[in-house]
């Protein structure tokens, strides 16, 4: 044990409680001069706005304003740094130092006072939960929407182009569709797009791959070959492409990127200390929920487009049914609650209802 | 187990023993009682002798009775943090950090580090953290810009990737050096600063070879594209990871200073590999068991046997459970074993270090923390952080011949360096902590 082993509350303090605590209270401390590790036992007291250090018979005085006093924690010694490079390690088990320092003109910050009081902590908890809920439900989506509206398509294309490039490199193959088939699909899609979304620059790309279609930032829609086999007719194919066009029209890719960045940043602050896995999982779950909203928006756009084009509004539901069947036959059934896409049935239900309504609402001759 | 791993210099042997006898005050004493007993036996029977036998006498008294060249007293670290207090600090600072779009994060970080340092006591004296928040904020901004540059460039093209690699090779070692300096120079005990005394060339010598191996992995992946062979090659590069870790640890521990004393690190590469190898097996075994249990549960709920493993992996909760179980076991094992090993290999001018941290209790603690943090939607986290800190810190002891005030030495004066390195290391996820 070091030379400081004998430090404790002096007998005088224990036996006779002082009359005026603020004026006479002394705190045992160890003084380190900053040049050697050997400590000296001292007593610390406050005299007006001065911090006094009693060592043996000598008393050393420093204006409190010139010292650096660390935030005090419940069970830890309070660290005081003096202008001459010395450190005082003050023992304050009864936590009377902060109040005494207030009297000497050194009050604690609002944050420190909040940290100490349970009501303030409770308020902070409520504010945190409310703020996070609002940000997730309203703030972040609205912000992402703003960003997307404000960002020109050409800037967005700057994000989409390298993305397509790396997808081409890692995932896609060149399309194996005959040229005239590709041209026919492109013509059908472009005409429909011109009528439903005249101001939106959009480009259809063909690639080889699994039954899927996707919209990239910058208005690029990628159609993968196998989807043309799953779709039974042009109505169904157009339904899928219209759905992707809906994503482009509503700026979903850009909004998704912005929302994802926001979610990862927030989750990083919330969970970064805990683990990167927890932070990423939270962000991914949040993003999945957002994307469900996007799917509904894109579905609504696709239904409207199919209607305007005089095509069957039930086609979208039909092609989703075929896709779902394909997934099932390949992967086998899983309990609903464990599936990564639990919303498929609920979404199809919605599409069927609205698609049927739309078809019925039209004059009889319009179907042909 | 501990004794079979690694090279253990003669003078440190006692600190390495996990089963070192522990007396009633929780102070670990070496397993070779002979020198102590000789002196004890020469004492007259009486209260002092009884106290010494029971281990109740102050460490300094005991140390004074021991022969000078025997590593006699292990000073246990003590942690006085409290979950409820840290919860209050944590939630207020979290609110302020989120409310200021992360700007307050630098202040919150400093407060957090101070909380854990000041509540850590060695020989009755607390540690302190001296960094100021503003330089840390600038460091964070610089590191964020660096990260964005990296992510953008690495996605664009091979040329971009190469450019980033050159930049990282040029800056990386220097940043790591700055990070170590920043962390250590801003930490003090008994009014003396820790420090990191390495030349810039030392940093480049230590860090460039691991960076080279890592870059080789990235380049191979890019060059080979998505072929089955890529996996084989990248896992080959992964085999170098224990070597990388060992090299960085040796750099970190071998150049640290306290006052004018210098830390020393005795290499133990083979032991690093042994730990990683066992951790790999443990992780795989845990994942297999978790998968088996999960498939049983799923089959019971679905009312039919699950015939395909791929089918199971489409279920998000199953993946989450398997990954979490495997991560907790692997991480707990690696942390415990490596801490024990790394500190056993470290010394400071006649002072040795030892930790009784053990894999199984740490894994149990991690599992409990993960579970409670999950079911409380994160609100348990500050309690978990305090519990882990308590376990890790209180398992740690510093062994010295007699009094630790032997460490009282003159400081090498040194100014403060920038915080960019520190933040960069944090953002890029390099573990440099205690």
mmCIF file of C-alpha atoms in Angstrom, chain B residues 171-411:
data_model
loop_
_atom_site.group_PDB
_atom_site.id
_atom_site.type_symbol
_atom_site.label_atom_id
_atom_site.label_comp_id
_atom_site.label_asym_id
_atom_site.label_seq_id
_atom_site.Cartn_x
_atom_site.Cartn_y
_atom_site.Cartn_z
ATOM 1 C CA UNK B 171 -2.649 7.154 -43.364
ATOM 2 C CA UNK B 172 -3.699 4.003 -41.508
ATOM 3 C CA UNK B 173 -0.571 3.308 -39.441
ATOM 4 C CA UNK B 174 -0.244 6.981 -38.552
ATOM 5 C CA UNK B 175 -3.905 7.101 -37.490
ATOM 6 C CA UNK B 176 -3.516 4.029 -35.308
ATOM 7 C CA UNK B 177 -0.447 5.563 -33.703
ATOM 8 C CA UNK B 178 -2.381 8.762 -33.005
ATOM 9 C CA UNK B 179 -5.277 6.750 -31.589
ATOM 10 C CA UNK B 180 -3.056 4.881 -29.130
ATOM 11 C CA UNK B 181 -1.321 8.089 -28.127
ATOM 12 C CA UNK B 182 -4.604 9.910 -27.675
ATOM 13 C CA UNK B 183 -6.215 7.219 -25.559
ATOM 14 C CA UNK B 184 -3.207 6.609 -23.353
ATOM 15 C CA UNK B 185 -1.924 10.152 -22.953
ATOM 16 C CA UNK B 186 -5.365 11.171 -21.832
ATOM 17 C CA UNK B 187 -5.516 8.462 -19.204
ATOM 18 C CA UNK B 188 -3.884 8.984 -15.833
ATOM 19 C CA UNK B 189 -3.464 7.308 -12.473
ATOM 20 C CA UNK B 190 -1.952 8.957 -9.415
ATOM 21 C CA UNK B 191 -1.618 12.158 -11.385
ATOM 22 C CA UNK B 192 0.716 10.528 -13.895
ATOM 23 C CA UNK B 193 -0.191 10.106 -17.522
ATOM 24 C CA UNK B 194 0.060 6.934 -19.487
ATOM 25 C CA UNK B 195 1.617 7.319 -22.878
ATOM 26 C CA UNK B 196 2.533 5.649 -26.117
ATOM 27 C CA UNK B 197 6.146 5.914 -27.143
ATOM 28 C CA UNK B 198 6.503 4.659 -30.667
ATOM 29 C CA UNK B 199 8.188 6.227 -33.631
ATOM 30 C CA UNK B 200 6.161 6.734 -36.785
ATOM 31 C CA UNK B 201 8.350 4.147 -38.483
ATOM 32 C CA UNK B 202 7.446 1.625 -35.756
ATOM 33 C CA UNK B 203 3.783 2.167 -36.564
ATOM 34 C CA UNK B 204 4.323 1.598 -40.283
ATOM 35 C CA UNK B 205 6.432 -1.490 -39.632
ATOM 36 C CA UNK B 206 3.752 -2.927 -37.368
ATOM 37 C CA UNK B 207 0.651 -2.082 -39.376
ATOM 38 C CA UNK B 208 1.642 -2.236 -43.055
ATOM 39 C CA UNK B 209 2.093 -6.041 -43.288
ATOM 40 C CA UNK B 210 -1.402 -6.766 -41.866
ATOM 41 C CA UNK B 211 -2.868 -4.079 -44.154
ATOM 42 C CA UNK B 212 -1.113 -5.743 -47.073
ATOM 43 C CA UNK B 213 -2.672 -9.101 -46.277
ATOM 44 C CA UNK B 214 -6.098 -7.530 -45.912
ATOM 45 C CA UNK B 215 -5.749 -5.632 -49.225
ATOM 46 C CA UNK B 216 -4.643 -8.825 -50.918
ATOM 47 C CA UNK B 217 -7.930 -10.354 -49.763
ATOM 48 C CA UNK B 218 -10.016 -7.473 -51.120
ATOM 49 C CA UNK B 219 -8.141 -7.433 -54.420
ATOM 50 C CA UNK B 220 -8.466 -11.190 -54.808
ATOM 51 C CA UNK B 221 -12.216 -10.973 -54.267
ATOM 52 C CA UNK B 222 -12.485 -8.209 -56.864
ATOM 53 C CA UNK B 223 -10.255 -9.981 -59.370
ATOM 54 C CA UNK B 224 -11.866 -13.400 -59.092
ATOM 55 C CA UNK B 225 -15.434 -12.160 -59.090
ATOM 56 C CA UNK B 226 -18.182 -14.397 -57.817
ATOM 57 C CA UNK B 227 -16.702 -17.824 -58.260
ATOM 58 C CA UNK B 228 -16.676 -20.684 -55.773
ATOM 59 C CA UNK B 229 -12.916 -20.252 -55.519
ATOM 60 C CA UNK B 230 -13.286 -16.759 -54.044
ATOM 61 C CA UNK B 231 -14.548 -18.204 -50.792
ATOM 62 C CA UNK B 232 -11.529 -20.462 -50.502
ATOM 63 C CA UNK B 233 -9.126 -17.611 -51.131
ATOM 64 C CA UNK B 234 -10.786 -15.201 -48.732
ATOM 65 C CA UNK B 235 -10.847 -17.808 -45.992
ATOM 66 C CA UNK B 236 -7.139 -18.345 -46.604
ATOM 67 C CA UNK B 237 -6.649 -14.647 -45.989
ATOM 68 C CA UNK B 238 -8.822 -15.058 -42.892
ATOM 69 C CA UNK B 239 -6.238 -17.532 -41.583
ATOM 70 C CA UNK B 240 -3.916 -14.561 -41.185
ATOM 71 C CA UNK B 241 -6.313 -12.841 -38.793
ATOM 72 C CA UNK B 242 -4.827 -14.161 -35.498
ATOM 73 C CA UNK B 243 -1.412 -13.100 -36.796
ATOM 74 C CA UNK B 244 -2.779 -9.609 -37.572
ATOM 75 C CA UNK B 245 -4.396 -9.377 -34.152
ATOM 76 C CA UNK B 246 -1.258 -10.551 -32.386
ATOM 77 C CA UNK B 247 0.877 -8.047 -34.269
ATOM 78 C CA UNK B 248 -1.436 -5.124 -33.427
ATOM 79 C CA UNK B 249 -1.685 -6.224 -29.782
ATOM 80 C CA UNK B 250 2.088 -6.459 -29.499
ATOM 81 C CA UNK B 251 2.366 -2.959 -30.991
ATOM 82 C CA UNK B 252 -0.265 -1.606 -28.596
ATOM 83 C CA UNK B 253 1.071 -3.178 -25.410
ATOM 84 C CA UNK B 254 4.749 -3.046 -26.297
ATOM 85 C CA UNK B 255 4.942 0.728 -26.690
ATOM 86 C CA UNK B 256 2.673 1.851 -23.887
ATOM 87 C CA UNK B 257 4.230 3.818 -21.056
ATOM 88 C CA UNK B 258 3.303 4.922 -17.572
ATOM 89 C CA UNK B 259 5.253 7.883 -16.305
ATOM 90 C CA UNK B 260 8.772 7.117 -17.458
ATOM 91 C CA UNK B 261 8.283 3.355 -17.293
ATOM 92 C CA UNK B 262 7.709 1.345 -20.391
ATOM 93 C CA UNK B 263 5.413 -1.638 -20.888
ATOM 94 C CA UNK B 264 6.787 -4.762 -22.454
ATOM 95 C CA UNK B 265 5.001 -7.435 -24.449
ATOM 96 C CA UNK B 266 6.379 -10.948 -24.874
ATOM 97 C CA UNK B 267 5.117 -12.458 -28.146
ATOM 98 C CA UNK B 268 2.764 -15.451 -28.061
ATOM 99 C CA UNK B 269 1.672 -16.005 -31.645
ATOM 100 C CA UNK B 270 1.067 -19.739 -31.283
ATOM 101 C CA UNK B 271 -1.250 -19.170 -28.333
ATOM 102 C CA UNK B 272 -3.226 -16.579 -30.332
ATOM 103 C CA UNK B 273 -3.756 -19.183 -33.061
ATOM 104 C CA UNK B 274 -4.775 -21.833 -30.525
ATOM 105 C CA UNK B 275 -7.411 -19.500 -29.061
ATOM 106 C CA UNK B 276 -8.846 -18.535 -32.445
ATOM 107 C CA UNK B 277 -8.906 -22.152 -33.565
ATOM 108 C CA UNK B 278 -10.813 -23.274 -30.483
ATOM 109 C CA UNK B 279 -13.142 -20.279 -30.770
ATOM 110 C CA UNK B 280 -13.912 -21.299 -34.347
ATOM 111 C CA UNK B 281 -14.812 -24.837 -33.274
ATOM 112 C CA UNK B 282 -16.900 -23.522 -30.384
ATOM 113 C CA UNK B 283 -18.766 -21.114 -32.663
ATOM 114 C CA UNK B 284 -19.543 -23.840 -35.193
ATOM 115 C CA UNK B 285 -20.629 -26.280 -32.500
ATOM 116 C CA UNK B 286 -22.907 -23.682 -30.910
ATOM 117 C CA UNK B 287 -24.405 -22.768 -34.282
ATOM 118 C CA UNK B 288 -25.064 -26.469 -34.993
ATOM 119 C CA UNK B 289 -26.736 -27.005 -31.627
ATOM 120 C CA UNK B 290 -28.794 -23.820 -31.977
ATOM 121 C CA UNK B 291 -29.890 -24.878 -35.460
ATOM 122 C CA UNK B 292 -30.888 -28.308 -34.201
ATOM 123 C CA UNK B 293 -32.932 -26.840 -31.342
ATOM 124 C CA UNK B 294 -34.516 -24.253 -33.638
ATOM 125 C CA UNK B 295 -35.499 -26.875 -36.192
ATOM 126 C CA UNK B 296 -37.088 -28.983 -33.438
ATOM 127 C CA UNK B 297 -39.117 -25.985 -32.272
ATOM 128 C CA UNK B 298 -40.143 -25.011 -35.781
ATOM 129 C CA UNK B 299 -41.092 -28.596 -36.580
ATOM 130 C CA UNK B 300 -43.210 -28.800 -33.434
ATOM 131 C CA UNK B 301 -45.043 -25.590 -34.271
ATOM 132 C CA UNK B 302 -45.468 -26.429 -37.952
ATOM 133 C CA UNK B 303 -46.585 -29.939 -37.091
ATOM 134 C CA UNK B 304 -44.249 -31.540 -39.625
ATOM 135 C CA UNK B 305 -40.564 -32.293 -39.774
ATOM 136 C CA UNK B 306 -38.343 -29.721 -41.429
ATOM 137 C CA UNK B 307 -36.627 -31.522 -44.260
ATOM 138 C CA UNK B 308 -34.375 -28.806 -45.666
ATOM 139 C CA UNK B 309 -31.843 -26.730 -43.813
ATOM 140 C CA UNK B 310 -32.134 -24.006 -46.449
ATOM 141 C CA UNK B 311 -35.801 -23.760 -45.606
ATOM 142 C CA UNK B 312 -34.949 -23.020 -41.979
ATOM 143 C CA UNK B 313 -32.585 -20.271 -42.951
ATOM 144 C CA UNK B 314 -35.395 -18.337 -44.599
ATOM 145 C CA UNK B 315 -36.883 -17.807 -41.160
ATOM 146 C CA UNK B 316 -35.486 -14.602 -39.739
ATOM 147 C CA UNK B 317 -35.884 -15.483 -36.033
ATOM 148 C CA UNK B 318 -34.057 -18.782 -36.559
ATOM 149 C CA UNK B 319 -31.131 -16.993 -38.205
ATOM 150 C CA UNK B 320 -31.115 -14.403 -35.452
ATOM 151 C CA UNK B 321 -31.012 -17.030 -32.692
ATOM 152 C CA UNK B 322 -28.301 -19.089 -34.391
ATOM 153 C CA UNK B 323 -26.135 -16.038 -35.128
ATOM 154 C CA UNK B 324 -26.631 -14.595 -31.645
ATOM 155 C CA UNK B 325 -25.818 -17.866 -29.862
ATOM 156 C CA UNK B 326 -22.740 -18.429 -31.966
ATOM 157 C CA UNK B 327 -21.609 -14.811 -31.564
ATOM 158 C CA UNK B 328 -22.038 -14.776 -27.779
ATOM 159 C CA UNK B 329 -20.064 -17.992 -27.298
ATOM 160 C CA UNK B 330 -17.297 -17.143 -29.783
ATOM 161 C CA UNK B 331 -16.948 -13.556 -28.625
ATOM 162 C CA UNK B 332 -16.996 -14.426 -24.938
ATOM 163 C CA UNK B 333 -14.413 -17.134 -25.409
ATOM 164 C CA UNK B 334 -12.070 -15.003 -27.508
ATOM 165 C CA UNK B 335 -12.320 -11.968 -25.224
ATOM 166 C CA UNK B 336 -11.681 -13.956 -22.049
ATOM 167 C CA UNK B 337 -8.827 -16.061 -23.396
ATOM 168 C CA UNK B 338 -7.099 -13.247 -25.250
ATOM 169 C CA UNK B 339 -7.332 -10.831 -22.320
ATOM 170 C CA UNK B 340 -5.813 -13.422 -20.078
ATOM 171 C CA UNK B 341 -3.068 -14.231 -22.522
ATOM 172 C CA UNK B 342 -2.273 -10.665 -23.628
ATOM 173 C CA UNK B 343 -1.952 -9.378 -20.075
ATOM 174 C CA UNK B 344 0.088 -12.349 -18.942
ATOM 175 C CA UNK B 345 2.533 -11.439 -21.710
ATOM 176 C CA UNK B 346 2.631 -7.792 -20.617
ATOM 177 C CA UNK B 347 4.856 -6.311 -17.953
ATOM 178 C CA UNK B 348 5.882 -2.876 -16.752
ATOM 179 C CA UNK B 349 9.306 -2.512 -15.137
ATOM 180 C CA UNK B 350 8.971 -5.193 -12.478
ATOM 181 C CA UNK B 351 5.191 -5.041 -12.402
ATOM 182 C CA UNK B 352 3.185 -7.897 -13.858
ATOM 183 C CA UNK B 353 -0.425 -8.102 -14.897
ATOM 184 C CA UNK B 354 -2.911 -10.898 -14.598
ATOM 185 C CA UNK B 355 -6.605 -11.358 -15.065
ATOM 186 C CA UNK B 356 -8.736 -14.161 -13.749
ATOM 187 C CA UNK B 357 -11.304 -13.518 -16.438
ATOM 188 C CA UNK B 358 -12.718 -16.837 -17.604
ATOM 189 C CA UNK B 359 -14.611 -17.770 -20.736
ATOM 190 C CA UNK B 360 -17.648 -19.500 -19.250
ATOM 191 C CA UNK B 361 -18.668 -16.817 -16.712
ATOM 192 C CA UNK B 362 -18.158 -14.146 -19.380
ATOM 193 C CA UNK B 363 -20.283 -16.061 -21.895
ATOM 194 C CA UNK B 364 -23.020 -16.463 -19.273
ATOM 195 C CA UNK B 365 -22.837 -12.749 -18.501
ATOM 196 C CA UNK B 366 -23.028 -11.859 -22.206
ATOM 197 C CA UNK B 367 -25.990 -14.198 -22.727
ATOM 198 C CA UNK B 368 -27.839 -12.762 -19.732
ATOM 199 C CA UNK B 369 -27.119 -9.215 -20.896
ATOM 200 C CA UNK B 370 -28.210 -9.937 -24.457
ATOM 201 C CA UNK B 371 -31.447 -11.512 -23.269
ATOM 202 C CA UNK B 372 -32.348 -8.776 -20.780
ATOM 203 C CA UNK B 373 -31.343 -6.006 -23.195
ATOM 204 C CA UNK B 374 -33.590 -7.531 -25.843
ATOM 205 C CA UNK B 375 -36.664 -8.012 -23.654
ATOM 206 C CA UNK B 376 -36.355 -4.503 -22.192
ATOM 207 C CA UNK B 377 -36.010 -2.954 -25.652
ATOM 208 C CA UNK B 378 -32.509 -1.760 -24.806
ATOM 209 C CA UNK B 379 -33.187 -0.172 -21.416
ATOM 210 C CA UNK B 380 -31.136 -2.813 -19.627
ATOM 211 C CA UNK B 381 -28.030 -1.874 -21.608
ATOM 212 C CA UNK B 382 -26.441 0.507 -19.056
ATOM 213 C CA UNK B 383 -26.821 -2.144 -16.361
ATOM 214 C CA UNK B 384 -25.248 -4.683 -18.704
ATOM 215 C CA UNK B 385 -22.338 -2.360 -19.475
ATOM 216 C CA UNK B 386 -21.666 -1.850 -15.772
ATOM 217 C CA UNK B 387 -21.895 -5.588 -15.064
ATOM 218 C CA UNK B 388 -19.394 -6.441 -17.799
ATOM 219 C CA UNK B 389 -17.049 -3.659 -16.670
ATOM 220 C CA UNK B 390 -17.260 -4.879 -13.084
ATOM 221 C CA UNK B 391 -16.467 -8.446 -14.064
ATOM 222 C CA UNK B 392 -13.609 -7.527 -16.373
ATOM 223 C CA UNK B 393 -12.063 -4.913 -14.090
ATOM 224 C CA UNK B 394 -12.381 -6.829 -10.840
ATOM 225 C CA UNK B 395 -10.834 -9.925 -12.403
ATOM 226 C CA UNK B 396 -7.756 -7.845 -13.137
ATOM 227 C CA UNK B 397 -4.805 -7.583 -10.808
ATOM 228 C CA UNK B 398 -1.462 -5.871 -10.877
ATOM 229 C CA UNK B 399 1.384 -7.764 -9.301
ATOM 230 C CA UNK B 400 4.282 -5.885 -7.786
ATOM 231 C CA UNK B 401 7.089 -6.536 -5.387
ATOM 232 C CA UNK B 402 5.544 -4.877 -2.433
ATOM 233 C CA UNK B 403 4.044 -1.470 -2.762
ATOM 234 C CA UNK B 404 2.683 -0.149 -6.020
ATOM 235 C CA UNK B 405 4.070 3.252 -5.120
ATOM 236 C CA UNK B 406 7.269 1.846 -6.603
ATOM 237 C CA UNK B 407 5.596 3.038 -9.755
ATOM 238 C CA UNK B 408 5.981 6.576 -8.521
ATOM 239 C CA UNK B 409 8.359 7.875 -11.112
ATOM 240 C CA UNK B 410 9.021 11.092 -12.916
ATOM 241 C CA UNK B 411 6.805 11.858 -15.883
#
